[in-house]
mmCIF file with all atom_site columns, C-alpha atoms in Angstrom:
data_model
loop_
_atom_site.group_PDB
_atom_site.id
_atom_site.type_symbol
_atom_site.label_atom_id
_atom_site.label_alt_id
_atom_site.label_comp_id
_atom_site.label_asym_id
_atom_site.label_entity_id
_atom_site.label_seq_id
_atom_site.pdbx_PDB_ins_code
_atom_site.Cartn_x
_atom_site.Cartn_y
_atom_site.Cartn_z
_atom_site.occupancy
_atom_site.B_iso_or_equiv
_atom_site.pdbx_formal_charge
_atom_site.auth_seq_id
_atom_site.auth_comp_id
_atom_site.auth_asym_id
_atom_site.auth_atom_id
_atom_site.pdbx_PDB_model_num
ATOM 1   C CA . ALA Y 1 1   ? -1.306  -15.100 -9.776  1.00 73.00 ? 1   ALA Y CA 1
ATOM 2   C CA . GLN Y 1 2   ? -3.064  -12.406 -7.687  1.00 81.00 ? 2   GLN Y CA 1
ATOM 3   C CA . SER Y 1 3   ? -3.604  -9.307  -10.631 1.00 90.00 ? 3   SER Y CA 1
ATOM 4   C CA . VAL Y 1 4   ? -4.749  -6.498  -9.703  1.00 94.00 ? 4   VAL Y CA 1
ATOM 5   C CA . SER Y 1 5   ? -5.968  -3.444  -12.990 1.00 95.00 ? 5   SER Y CA 1
ATOM 6   C CA . GLN Y 1 6   ? -6.872  -0.826  -13.438 1.00 96.00 ? 6   GLN Y CA 1
ATOM 7   C CA . HIS Y 1 7   ? -6.714  1.333   -16.466 1.00 88.00 ? 7   HIS Y CA 1
ATOM 8   C CA . ASN Y 1 8   ? -6.921  4.956   -15.569 1.00 89.00 ? 8   ASN Y CA 1
ATOM 9   C CA . HIS Y 1 9   ? -3.070  6.495   -15.308 1.00 92.00 ? 9   HIS Y CA 1
ATOM 10  C CA . HIS Y 1 10  ? -3.392  10.044  -15.375 1.00 96.00 ? 10  HIS Y CA 1
ATOM 11  C CA . VAL Y 1 11  ? -6.931  11.435  -14.794 1.00 97.00 ? 11  VAL Y CA 1
ATOM 12  C CA . ILE Y 1 12  ? -7.915  14.732  -14.676 1.00 97.00 ? 12  ILE Y CA 1
ATOM 13  C CA . LEU Y 1 13  ? -11.351 16.783  -14.285 1.00 97.00 ? 13  LEU Y CA 1
ATOM 14  C CA . SER Y 1 14  ? -11.995 20.075  -13.532 1.00 97.00 ? 14  SER Y CA 1
ATOM 15  C CA . GLU Y 1 15  ? -13.614 21.400  -9.112  1.00 96.00 ? 15  GLU Y CA 1
ATOM 16  C CA . ALA Y 1 16  ? -17.395 19.369  -9.362  1.00 96.00 ? 16  ALA Y CA 1
ATOM 17  C CA . ALA Y 1 17  ? -17.036 17.014  -11.845 1.00 97.00 ? 17  ALA Y CA 1
ATOM 18  C CA . SER Y 1 18  ? -18.206 13.038  -11.779 1.00 97.00 ? 18  SER Y CA 1
ATOM 19  C CA . LEU Y 1 19  ? -15.377 10.677  -11.534 1.00 97.00 ? 19  LEU Y CA 1
ATOM 20  C CA . GLU Y 1 20  ? -15.553 7.052   -11.308 1.00 97.00 ? 20  GLU Y CA 1
ATOM 21  C CA . LEU Y 1 21  ? -11.968 5.660   -10.910 1.00 97.00 ? 21  LEU Y CA 1
ATOM 22  C CA . GLY Y 1 22  ? -11.863 1.562   -12.456 1.00 96.00 ? 22  GLY Y CA 1
ATOM 23  C CA . CYS Y 1 23  ? -10.154 -1.644  -10.606 1.00 97.00 ? 23  CYS Y CA 1
ATOM 24  C CA . ASN Y 1 24  ? -10.411 -5.410  -11.598 1.00 96.00 ? 24  ASN Y CA 1
ATOM 25  C CA . TYR Y 1 25  ? -8.768  -7.916  -10.101 1.00 94.00 ? 25  TYR Y CA 1
ATOM 26  C CA . SER Y 1 26  ? -8.330  -11.602 -10.817 1.00 91.00 ? 26  SER Y CA 1
ATOM 27  C CA . TYR Y 1 27  ? -8.800  -13.936 -8.164  1.00 81.00 ? 27  TYR Y CA 1
ATOM 28  C CA . GLY Y 1 28  ? -11.506 -15.930 -7.710  1.00 73.00 ? 28  GLY Y CA 1
ATOM 29  C CA . GLY Y 1 29  ? -11.562 -16.972 -4.382  1.00 81.00 ? 29  GLY Y CA 1
ATOM 30  C CA . THR Y 1 30  ? -12.597 -14.862 -1.034  1.00 85.00 ? 30  THR Y CA 1
ATOM 31  C CA . VAL Y 1 31  ? -11.368 -11.490 -0.440  1.00 88.00 ? 31  VAL Y CA 1
ATOM 32  C CA . ASN Y 1 32  ? -11.547 -7.850  0.444   1.00 92.00 ? 32  ASN Y CA 1
ATOM 33  C CA . LEU Y 1 33  ? -10.581 -5.162  -1.063  1.00 94.00 ? 33  LEU Y CA 1
ATOM 34  C CA . PHE Y 1 34  ? -9.593  -1.642  0.084   1.00 96.00 ? 34  PHE Y CA 1
ATOM 35  C CA . TRP Y 1 35  ? -9.357  2.428   -1.942  1.00 97.00 ? 35  TRP Y CA 1
ATOM 36  C CA . TYR Y 1 36  ? -6.226  3.827   -0.766  1.00 97.00 ? 36  TYR Y CA 1
ATOM 37  C CA . VAL Y 1 37  ? -5.346  7.415   -0.764  1.00 97.00 ? 37  VAL Y CA 1
ATOM 38  C CA . GLN Y 1 38  ? -1.834  9.627   -1.173  1.00 95.00 ? 38  GLN Y CA 1
ATOM 39  C CA . TYR Y 1 39  ? -1.936  12.618  -1.189  1.00 94.00 ? 39  TYR Y CA 1
ATOM 40  C CA . PRO Y 1 40  ? 1.911   14.190  -2.794  1.00 89.00 ? 40  PRO Y CA 1
ATOM 41  C CA . GLY Y 1 41  ? 4.637   13.576  -0.425  1.00 86.00 ? 41  GLY Y CA 1
ATOM 42  C CA . GLN Y 1 42  ? 2.234   11.977  1.969   1.00 88.00 ? 42  GLN Y CA 1
ATOM 43  C CA . HIS Y 1 43  ? 2.352   8.038   2.821   1.00 88.00 ? 43  HIS Y CA 1
ATOM 44  C CA . LEU Y 1 44  ? -1.172  5.525   2.269   1.00 94.00 ? 44  LEU Y CA 1
ATOM 45  C CA . GLN Y 1 45  ? -4.673  6.175   3.911   1.00 95.00 ? 45  GLN Y CA 1
ATOM 46  C CA . LEU Y 1 46  ? -7.598  4.291   3.589   1.00 95.00 ? 46  LEU Y CA 1
ATOM 47  C CA . LEU Y 1 47  ? -9.828  5.618   1.139   1.00 96.00 ? 47  LEU Y CA 1
ATOM 48  C CA . LEU Y 1 48  ? -12.799 2.812   1.913   1.00 95.00 ? 48  LEU Y CA 1
ATOM 49  C CA . LYS Y 1 49  ? -13.047 -1.378  1.924   1.00 94.00 ? 49  LYS Y CA 1
ATOM 50  C CA . TYR Y 1 50  ? -15.332 -3.760  2.025   1.00 94.00 ? 50  TYR Y CA 1
ATOM 51  C CA . PHE Y 1 51  ? -15.086 -6.968  3.054   1.00 91.00 ? 51  PHE Y CA 1
ATOM 52  C CA . SER Y 1 52  ? -18.785 -8.608  2.816   1.00 89.00 ? 52  SER Y CA 1
ATOM 53  C CA . GLY Y 1 53  ? -22.232 -7.288  2.600   1.00 91.00 ? 53  GLY Y CA 1
ATOM 54  C CA . ASP Y 1 54  ? -23.782 -4.283  1.415   1.00 94.00 ? 54  ASP Y CA 1
ATOM 55  C CA . PRO Y 1 55  ? -21.929 -4.222  -2.019  1.00 94.00 ? 55  PRO Y CA 1
ATOM 56  C CA . LEU Y 1 56  ? -22.019 0.414   -1.927  1.00 96.00 ? 56  LEU Y CA 1
ATOM 57  C CA . VAL Y 1 57  ? -19.619 0.592   1.072   1.00 96.00 ? 57  VAL Y CA 1
ATOM 58  C CA . LYS Y 1 58  ? -18.463 4.868   1.067   1.00 96.00 ? 58  LYS Y CA 1
ATOM 59  C CA . GLY Y 1 59  ? -16.255 5.580   2.545   1.00 95.00 ? 59  GLY Y CA 1
ATOM 60  C CA . ILE Y 1 60  ? -14.140 8.808   3.785   1.00 94.00 ? 60  ILE Y CA 1
ATOM 61  C CA . LYS Y 1 61  ? -14.379 12.486  1.469   1.00 94.00 ? 61  LYS Y CA 1
ATOM 62  C CA . GLY Y 1 62  ? -17.660 11.316  -0.231  1.00 96.00 ? 62  GLY Y CA 1
ATOM 63  C CA . PHE Y 1 63  ? -15.460 8.536   -1.606  1.00 97.00 ? 63  PHE Y CA 1
ATOM 64  C CA . GLU Y 1 64  ? -17.719 5.218   -2.823  1.00 97.00 ? 64  GLU Y CA 1
ATOM 65  C CA . ALA Y 1 65  ? -17.625 1.786   -4.266  1.00 97.00 ? 65  ALA Y CA 1
ATOM 66  C CA . GLU Y 1 66  ? -19.441 -0.227  -6.085  1.00 96.00 ? 66  GLU Y CA 1
ATOM 67  C CA . PHE Y 1 67  ? -18.290 -3.742  -5.469  1.00 95.00 ? 67  PHE Y CA 1
ATOM 68  C CA . ILE Y 1 68  ? -19.514 -6.338  -8.633  1.00 94.00 ? 68  ILE Y CA 1
ATOM 69  C CA . LYS Y 1 69  ? -18.490 -9.821  -7.809  1.00 91.00 ? 69  LYS Y CA 1
ATOM 70  C CA . SER Y 1 70  ? -19.717 -11.404 -11.447 1.00 91.00 ? 70  SER Y CA 1
ATOM 71  C CA . LYS Y 1 71  ? -17.382 -8.240  -12.323 1.00 93.00 ? 71  LYS Y CA 1
ATOM 72  C CA . PHE Y 1 72  ? -14.331 -8.609  -10.762 1.00 93.00 ? 72  PHE Y CA 1
ATOM 73  C CA . SER Y 1 73  ? -14.827 -5.479  -9.674  1.00 95.00 ? 73  SER Y CA 1
ATOM 74  C CA . PHE Y 1 74  ? -14.586 -2.632  -7.278  1.00 97.00 ? 74  PHE Y CA 1
ATOM 75  C CA . ASN Y 1 75  ? -14.269 1.083   -8.707  1.00 97.00 ? 75  ASN Y CA 1
ATOM 76  C CA . LEU Y 1 76  ? -14.526 3.829   -6.711  1.00 97.00 ? 76  LEU Y CA 1
ATOM 77  C CA . ARG Y 1 77  ? -17.248 6.899   -7.563  1.00 97.00 ? 77  ARG Y CA 1
ATOM 78  C CA . LYS Y 1 78  ? -17.423 10.401  -6.005  1.00 97.00 ? 78  LYS Y CA 1
ATOM 79  C CA . PRO Y 1 79  ? -19.882 12.602  -7.401  1.00 97.00 ? 79  PRO Y CA 1
ATOM 80  C CA . SER Y 1 80  ? -18.237 15.710  -7.344  1.00 97.00 ? 80  SER Y CA 1
ATOM 81  C CA . VAL Y 1 81  ? -14.379 16.707  -6.945  1.00 97.00 ? 81  VAL Y CA 1
ATOM 82  C CA . GLN Y 1 82  ? -12.560 18.967  -5.244  1.00 96.00 ? 82  GLN Y CA 1
ATOM 83  C CA . TRP Y 1 83  ? -8.753  20.427  -6.077  1.00 96.00 ? 83  TRP Y CA 1
ATOM 84  C CA . SER Y 1 84  ? -7.849  18.594  -2.172  1.00 95.00 ? 84  SER Y CA 1
ATOM 85  C CA . ASP Y 1 85  ? -8.870  15.141  -3.956  1.00 97.00 ? 85  ASP Y CA 1
ATOM 86  C CA . THR Y 1 86  ? -5.400  15.732  -5.768  1.00 97.00 ? 86  THR Y CA 1
ATOM 87  C CA . ALA Y 1 87  ? -3.374  12.234  -5.144  1.00 97.00 ? 87  ALA Y CA 1
ATOM 88  C CA . GLU Y 1 88  ? -2.955  9.304   -6.683  1.00 96.00 ? 88  GLU Y CA 1
ATOM 89  C CA . TYR Y 1 89  ? -5.066  6.343   -5.819  1.00 97.00 ? 89  TYR Y CA 1
ATOM 90  C CA . PHE Y 1 90  ? -4.114  2.750   -5.732  1.00 97.00 ? 90  PHE Y CA 1
ATOM 91  C CA . CYS Y 1 91  ? -6.995  0.145   -5.752  1.00 97.00 ? 91  CYS Y CA 1
ATOM 92  C CA . ALA Y 1 92  ? -5.900  -3.314  -3.558  1.00 96.00 ? 92  ALA Y CA 1
ATOM 93  C CA . VAL Y 1 93  ? -6.900  -6.807  -2.734  1.00 94.00 ? 93  VAL Y CA 1
ATOM 94  C CA . ILE Y 1 94  ? -5.889  -9.356  -0.037  1.00 91.00 ? 94  ILE Y CA 1
ATOM 95  C CA . ASN Y 1 95  ? -7.352  -12.934 -0.647  1.00 84.00 ? 95  ASN Y CA 1
ATOM 96  C CA . THR Y 1 96  ? -7.320  -16.015 1.507   1.00 77.00 ? 96  THR Y CA 1
ATOM 97  C CA . GLY Y 1 97  ? -4.161  -17.771 0.861   1.00 76.00 ? 97  GLY Y CA 1
ATOM 98  C CA . ARG Y 1 98  ? -1.643  -14.381 0.910   1.00 78.00 ? 98  ARG Y CA 1
ATOM 99  C CA . ARG Y 1 99  ? -2.317  -11.794 4.098   1.00 82.00 ? 99  ARG Y CA 1
ATOM 100 C CA . ALA Y 1 100 ? -0.950  -9.023  1.528   1.00 88.00 ? 100 ALA Y CA 1
ATOM 101 C CA . LEU Y 1 101 ? -1.773  -6.385  -0.584  1.00 92.00 ? 101 LEU Y CA 1
ATOM 102 C CA . THR Y 1 102 ? -1.797  -6.493  -4.282  1.00 93.00 ? 102 THR Y CA 1
ATOM 103 C CA . PHE Y 1 103 ? -1.428  -3.300  -4.989  1.00 95.00 ? 103 PHE Y CA 1
ATOM 104 C CA . GLY Y 1 104 ? -3.053  -1.462  -8.766  1.00 95.00 ? 104 GLY Y CA 1
ATOM 105 C CA . SER Y 1 105 ? -0.511  0.800   -10.621 1.00 94.00 ? 105 SER Y CA 1
ATOM 106 C CA . GLY Y 1 106 ? -2.178  3.813   -9.306  1.00 95.00 ? 106 GLY Y CA 1
ATOM 107 C CA . THR Y 1 107 ? -4.277  6.393   -10.922 1.00 96.00 ? 107 THR Y CA 1
ATOM 108 C CA . ARG Y 1 108 ? -2.651  9.329   -10.620 1.00 96.00 ? 108 ARG Y CA 1
ATOM 109 C CA . LEU Y 1 109 ? -6.357  12.569  -10.077 1.00 97.00 ? 109 LEU Y CA 1
ATOM 110 C CA . GLN Y 1 110 ? -5.349  15.708  -10.758 1.00 97.00 ? 110 GLN Y CA 1
ATOM 111 C CA . VAL Y 1 111 ? -8.275  18.530  -10.066 1.00 97.00 ? 111 VAL Y CA 1
ATOM 112 C CA . GLN Y 1 112 ? -8.196  21.343  -11.770 1.00 95.00 ? 112 GLN Y CA 1
ATOM 113 C CA . PRO Y 1 113 ? -9.704  24.956  -9.723  1.00 89.00 ? 113 PRO Y CA 1
ATOM 114 C CA . ASP G 2 1   ? -1.750  6.529   19.362  1.00 64.00 ? 1   ASP G CA 1
ATOM 115 C CA . ALA G 2 2   ? 0.924   7.168   17.081  1.00 81.00 ? 2   ALA G CA 1
ATOM 116 C CA . GLY G 2 3   ? 0.339   5.180   14.089  1.00 94.00 ? 3   GLY G CA 1
ATOM 117 C CA . VAL G 2 4   ? 3.522   3.226   12.519  1.00 97.00 ? 4   VAL G CA 1
ATOM 118 C CA . ILE G 2 5   ? 6.392   4.293   13.302  1.00 97.00 ? 5   ILE G CA 1
ATOM 119 C CA . GLN G 2 6   ? 9.580   4.788   10.461  1.00 97.00 ? 6   GLN G CA 1
ATOM 120 C CA . SER G 2 7   ? 12.890  5.842   11.086  1.00 96.00 ? 7   SER G CA 1
ATOM 121 C CA . PRO G 2 8   ? 15.173  7.830   8.682   1.00 97.00 ? 8   PRO G CA 1
ATOM 122 C CA . ARG G 2 9   ? 12.161  9.145   6.995   1.00 96.00 ? 9   ARG G CA 1
ATOM 123 C CA . HIS G 2 10  ? 15.152  10.386  4.809   1.00 97.00 ? 10  HIS G CA 1
ATOM 124 C CA . GLU G 2 11  ? 18.136  8.171   3.857   1.00 97.00 ? 11  GLU G CA 1
ATOM 125 C CA . VAL G 2 12  ? 21.485  8.983   1.564   1.00 98.00 ? 12  VAL G CA 1
ATOM 126 C CA . THR G 2 13  ? 23.857  6.930   1.148   1.00 97.00 ? 13  THR G CA 1
ATOM 127 C CA . GLU G 2 14  ? 26.147  6.162   -1.513  1.00 97.00 ? 14  GLU G CA 1
ATOM 128 C CA . MET G 2 15  ? 26.202  2.365   -3.310  1.00 97.00 ? 15  MET G CA 1
ATOM 129 C CA . GLY G 2 16  ? 28.073  -0.449  -1.170  1.00 97.00 ? 16  GLY G CA 1
ATOM 130 C CA . GLN G 2 17  ? 26.605  1.028   2.044   1.00 97.00 ? 17  GLN G CA 1
ATOM 131 C CA . GLU G 2 18  ? 24.467  -0.249  4.432   1.00 97.00 ? 18  GLU G CA 1
ATOM 132 C CA . VAL G 2 19  ? 21.567  0.441   4.984   1.00 98.00 ? 19  VAL G CA 1
ATOM 133 C CA . THR G 2 20  ? 19.257  -0.212  7.604   1.00 98.00 ? 20  THR G CA 1
ATOM 134 C CA . LEU G 2 21  ? 15.407  1.132   7.720   1.00 98.00 ? 21  LEU G CA 1
ATOM 135 C CA . ARG G 2 22  ? 13.260  0.392   11.355  1.00 98.00 ? 22  ARG G CA 1
ATOM 136 C CA . CYS G 2 23  ? 9.785   0.271   12.259  1.00 98.00 ? 23  CYS G CA 1
ATOM 137 C CA . LYS G 2 24  ? 7.640   0.496   14.674  1.00 98.00 ? 24  LYS G CA 1
ATOM 138 C CA . PRO G 2 25  ? 3.606   -0.855  14.594  1.00 97.00 ? 25  PRO G CA 1
ATOM 139 C CA . ILE G 2 26  ? 1.097   -0.431  15.404  1.00 96.00 ? 26  ILE G CA 1
ATOM 140 C CA . SER G 2 27  ? 0.515   -2.051  19.499  1.00 95.00 ? 27  SER G CA 1
ATOM 141 C CA . GLY G 2 28  ? -1.610  -5.106  19.685  1.00 93.00 ? 28  GLY G CA 1
ATOM 142 C CA . HIS G 2 29  ? -0.919  -5.360  15.728  1.00 94.00 ? 29  HIS G CA 1
ATOM 143 C CA . ASP G 2 30  ? 0.086   -8.716  14.938  1.00 92.00 ? 30  ASP G CA 1
ATOM 144 C CA . TYR G 2 31  ? 1.285   -8.471  11.050  1.00 94.00 ? 31  TYR G CA 1
ATOM 145 C CA . LEU G 2 32  ? 3.742   -6.436  9.745   1.00 96.00 ? 32  LEU G CA 1
ATOM 146 C CA . PHE G 2 33  ? 4.299   -6.189  6.312   1.00 97.00 ? 33  PHE G CA 1
ATOM 147 C CA . TRP G 2 34  ? 7.173   -3.727  4.431   1.00 98.00 ? 34  TRP G CA 1
ATOM 148 C CA . TYR G 2 35  ? 6.352   -2.348  1.136   1.00 97.00 ? 35  TYR G CA 1
ATOM 149 C CA . ARG G 2 36  ? 8.772   -0.522  -1.726  1.00 97.00 ? 36  ARG G CA 1
ATOM 150 C CA . GLN G 2 37  ? 7.250   1.632   -3.466  1.00 94.00 ? 37  GLN G CA 1
ATOM 151 C CA . THR G 2 38  ? 9.068   2.676   -7.228  1.00 94.00 ? 38  THR G CA 1
ATOM 152 C CA . MET G 2 39  ? 8.303   4.044   -10.523 1.00 90.00 ? 39  MET G CA 1
ATOM 153 C CA . MET G 2 40  ? 8.780   1.469   -12.458 1.00 91.00 ? 40  MET G CA 1
ATOM 154 C CA . ARG G 2 41  ? 7.322   -1.510  -10.153 1.00 91.00 ? 41  ARG G CA 1
ATOM 155 C CA . GLY G 2 42  ? 4.065   0.419   -7.888  1.00 92.00 ? 42  GLY G CA 1
ATOM 156 C CA . LEU G 2 43  ? 3.618   -0.608  -4.857  1.00 94.00 ? 43  LEU G CA 1
ATOM 157 C CA . GLU G 2 44  ? 5.279   -3.975  -4.431  1.00 94.00 ? 44  GLU G CA 1
ATOM 158 C CA . LEU G 2 45  ? 5.182   -6.184  -0.992  1.00 95.00 ? 45  LEU G CA 1
ATOM 159 C CA . LEU G 2 46  ? 9.242   -7.911  0.077   1.00 96.00 ? 46  LEU G CA 1
ATOM 160 C CA . ILE G 2 47  ? 8.250   -9.879  3.653   1.00 97.00 ? 47  ILE G CA 1
ATOM 161 C CA . TYR G 2 48  ? 5.510   -10.198 5.880   1.00 96.00 ? 48  TYR G CA 1
ATOM 162 C CA . PHE G 2 49  ? 5.097   -11.235 8.860   1.00 96.00 ? 49  PHE G CA 1
ATOM 163 C CA . ASN G 2 50  ? 2.819   -12.384 11.756  1.00 94.00 ? 50  ASN G CA 1
ATOM 164 C CA . ASN G 2 51  ? 3.342   -13.030 15.751  1.00 95.00 ? 51  ASN G CA 1
ATOM 165 C CA . ASN G 2 52  ? 7.269   -11.885 14.474  1.00 96.00 ? 52  ASN G CA 1
ATOM 166 C CA . VAL G 2 53  ? 7.880   -14.992 11.598  1.00 96.00 ? 53  VAL G CA 1
ATOM 167 C CA . PRO G 2 54  ? 8.643   -14.518 8.736   1.00 96.00 ? 54  PRO G CA 1
ATOM 168 C CA . ILE G 2 55  ? 5.625   -15.638 6.988   1.00 94.00 ? 55  ILE G CA 1
ATOM 169 C CA . ASP G 2 56  ? 5.774   -14.877 2.762   1.00 93.00 ? 56  ASP G CA 1
ATOM 170 C CA . ASP G 2 57  ? 9.543   -12.971 2.122   1.00 93.00 ? 57  ASP G CA 1
ATOM 171 C CA . SER G 2 58  ? 8.867   -14.110 -1.987  1.00 91.00 ? 58  SER G CA 1
ATOM 172 C CA . GLY G 2 59  ? 9.201   -10.144 -2.574  1.00 92.00 ? 59  GLY G CA 1
ATOM 173 C CA . MET G 2 60  ? 12.492  -9.720  -1.575  1.00 94.00 ? 60  MET G CA 1
ATOM 174 C CA . PRO G 2 61  ? 14.478  -8.896  -4.317  1.00 86.00 ? 61  PRO G CA 1
ATOM 175 C CA . GLU G 2 62  ? 17.654  -10.911 -3.471  1.00 83.00 ? 62  GLU G CA 1
ATOM 176 C CA . ASP G 2 63  ? 19.872  -12.124 -0.781  1.00 90.00 ? 63  ASP G CA 1
ATOM 177 C CA . ARG G 2 64  ? 20.861  -8.212  0.071   1.00 95.00 ? 64  ARG G CA 1
ATOM 178 C CA . PHE G 2 65  ? 17.901  -7.670  1.715   1.00 97.00 ? 65  PHE G CA 1
ATOM 179 C CA . SER G 2 66  ? 16.734  -8.624  5.332   1.00 97.00 ? 66  SER G CA 1
ATOM 180 C CA . ALA G 2 67  ? 14.042  -8.691  7.477   1.00 98.00 ? 67  ALA G CA 1
ATOM 181 C CA . LYS G 2 68  ? 13.646  -9.593  10.866  1.00 97.00 ? 68  LYS G CA 1
ATOM 182 C CA . MET G 2 69  ? 11.645  -8.794  13.656  1.00 98.00 ? 69  MET G CA 1
ATOM 183 C CA . PRO G 2 70  ? 13.092  -9.944  17.531  1.00 97.00 ? 70  PRO G CA 1
ATOM 184 C CA . ASN G 2 71  ? 10.209  -8.324  19.092  1.00 95.00 ? 71  ASN G CA 1
ATOM 185 C CA . ALA G 2 72  ? 5.837   -7.465  18.648  1.00 95.00 ? 72  ALA G CA 1
ATOM 186 C CA . SER G 2 73  ? 6.953   -3.230  18.711  1.00 95.00 ? 73  SER G CA 1
ATOM 187 C CA . PHE G 2 74  ? 10.153  -3.106  16.072  1.00 96.00 ? 74  PHE G CA 1
ATOM 188 C CA . SER G 2 75  ? 10.953  -4.700  13.220  1.00 98.00 ? 75  SER G CA 1
ATOM 189 C CA . THR G 2 76  ? 14.310  -4.398  10.313  1.00 98.00 ? 76  THR G CA 1
ATOM 190 C CA . LEU G 2 77  ? 15.091  -4.127  6.621   1.00 98.00 ? 77  LEU G CA 1
ATOM 191 C CA . LYS G 2 78  ? 19.027  -4.247  5.940   1.00 98.00 ? 78  LYS G CA 1
ATOM 192 C CA . ILE G 2 79  ? 20.075  -3.667  2.866   1.00 97.00 ? 79  ILE G CA 1
ATOM 193 C CA . GLN G 2 80  ? 23.578  -4.497  2.371   1.00 97.00 ? 80  GLN G CA 1
ATOM 194 C CA . PRO G 2 81  ? 25.789  -4.088  0.082   1.00 96.00 ? 81  PRO G CA 1
ATOM 195 C CA . SER G 2 82  ? 23.215  -1.578  -1.281  1.00 96.00 ? 82  SER G CA 1
ATOM 196 C CA . GLU G 2 83  ? 22.817  -0.330  -4.796  1.00 96.00 ? 83  GLU G CA 1
ATOM 197 C CA . PRO G 2 84  ? 21.910  2.400   -7.170  1.00 96.00 ? 84  PRO G CA 1
ATOM 198 C CA . ARG G 2 85  ? 18.440  0.694   -7.735  1.00 95.00 ? 85  ARG G CA 1
ATOM 199 C CA . ASP G 2 86  ? 17.681  -0.270  -4.708  1.00 96.00 ? 86  ASP G CA 1
ATOM 200 C CA . SER G 2 87  ? 16.506  3.621   -4.081  1.00 97.00 ? 87  SER G CA 1
ATOM 201 C CA . ALA G 2 88  ? 13.297  3.409   -3.661  1.00 97.00 ? 88  ALA G CA 1
ATOM 202 C CA . VAL G 2 89  ? 10.437  4.871   -0.683  1.00 96.00 ? 89  VAL G CA 1
ATOM 203 C CA . TYR G 2 90  ? 10.379  1.885   1.889   1.00 97.00 ? 90  TYR G CA 1
ATOM 204 C CA . PHE G 2 91  ? 6.767   1.304   3.756   1.00 97.00 ? 91  PHE G CA 1
ATOM 205 C CA . CYS G 2 92  ? 6.006   -0.211  6.495   1.00 97.00 ? 92  CYS G CA 1
ATOM 206 C CA . ALA G 2 93  ? 2.277   -1.341  7.714   1.00 97.00 ? 93  ALA G CA 1
ATOM 207 C CA . SER G 2 94  ? 0.845   -2.793  10.523  1.00 96.00 ? 94  SER G CA 1
ATOM 208 C CA . SER G 2 95  ? -2.696  -4.707  11.423  1.00 94.00 ? 95  SER G CA 1
ATOM 209 C CA . THR G 2 96  ? -4.839  -7.175  13.334  1.00 91.00 ? 96  THR G CA 1
ATOM 210 C CA . SER G 2 97  ? -5.499  -11.175 12.889  1.00 82.00 ? 97  SER G CA 1
ATOM 211 C CA . LEU G 2 98  ? -9.607  -9.620  12.255  1.00 78.00 ? 98  LEU G CA 1
ATOM 212 C CA . HIS G 2 99  ? -10.748 -10.629 9.401   1.00 74.00 ? 99  HIS G CA 1
ATOM 213 C CA . GLY G 2 100 ? -9.496  -13.509 9.352   1.00 72.00 ? 100 GLY G CA 1
ATOM 214 C CA . GLY G 2 101 ? -5.749  -11.364 8.866   1.00 70.00 ? 101 GLY G CA 1
ATOM 215 C CA . MET G 2 102 ? -7.385  -10.192 6.268   1.00 77.00 ? 102 MET G CA 1
ATOM 216 C CA . ASN G 2 103 ? -7.563  -6.091  7.753   1.00 85.00 ? 103 ASN G CA 1
ATOM 217 C CA . GLU G 2 104 ? -7.271  -3.271  6.553   1.00 90.00 ? 104 GLU G CA 1
ATOM 218 C CA . GLN G 2 105 ? -3.073  -1.738  7.473   1.00 94.00 ? 105 GLN G CA 1
ATOM 219 C CA . PHE G 2 106 ? -2.317  1.159   8.688   1.00 95.00 ? 106 PHE G CA 1
ATOM 220 C CA . PHE G 2 107 ? 0.935   2.581   6.849   1.00 96.00 ? 107 PHE G CA 1
ATOM 221 C CA . GLY G 2 108 ? 3.378   4.144   8.442   1.00 96.00 ? 108 GLY G CA 1
ATOM 222 C CA . PRO G 2 109 ? 5.472   7.780   6.674   1.00 95.00 ? 109 PRO G CA 1
ATOM 223 C CA . GLY G 2 110 ? 8.338   5.748   4.269   1.00 96.00 ? 110 GLY G CA 1
ATOM 224 C CA . THR G 2 111 ? 11.549  5.794   4.658   1.00 97.00 ? 111 THR G CA 1
ATOM 225 C CA . ARG G 2 112 ? 12.962  8.421   0.605   1.00 96.00 ? 112 ARG G CA 1
ATOM 226 C CA . LEU G 2 113 ? 15.905  5.698   0.269   1.00 98.00 ? 113 LEU G CA 1
ATOM 227 C CA . THR G 2 114 ? 18.817  7.358   -2.312  1.00 98.00 ? 114 THR G CA 1
ATOM 228 C CA . VAL G 2 115 ? 22.059  5.261   -3.614  1.00 97.00 ? 115 VAL G CA 1
ATOM 229 C CA . LEU G 2 116 ? 24.469  7.263   -5.190  1.00 96.00 ? 116 LEU G CA 1
#
């Protein structure tokens, strides 16, 4: 069965610090990869996605992610975080065998002003 | 477009009562998903539909849970009888069949269910 691992459960950063959140998945076939964000009390919103092509993808609000197929990884990055980035971040994978998202356990990011 | 619409937004009920959650997907989307979010288990799929047909219900916890999609614009998730361990946020999501059905999913605001 497919699984997604997010190794950072809770990250605390100061404003302007750089961010990198790890994500690894276990499926060996064709996958599409996503990062979703959930702001406090809100629903999930798409940050960015990877389907094919350039493994470095850019999303909204200055976020980017790099797909490294050999490492089964899709890490999320942002050069300089803001207080408004405080939220929970979910990595998710979908594969050809099952059209539903498999989510990681989430990373709670707290940005201190 | 109004996005995915869910109702009610909050539901508080007593153990043993029937609960019905409702979802209206984005017009033109042919995939509909029900997910549940809890502190213990995170986000997990309950069931999904393609063209109104249930495709994978392996995530439905037990017979107390049932889901229907009578038409392309409406789905329900029913819990009967409800139990305190069903307390969670239930999200509905929809997507198109682009990219082989592995397209991004759009989520509704969720229904926060509390079973006392």
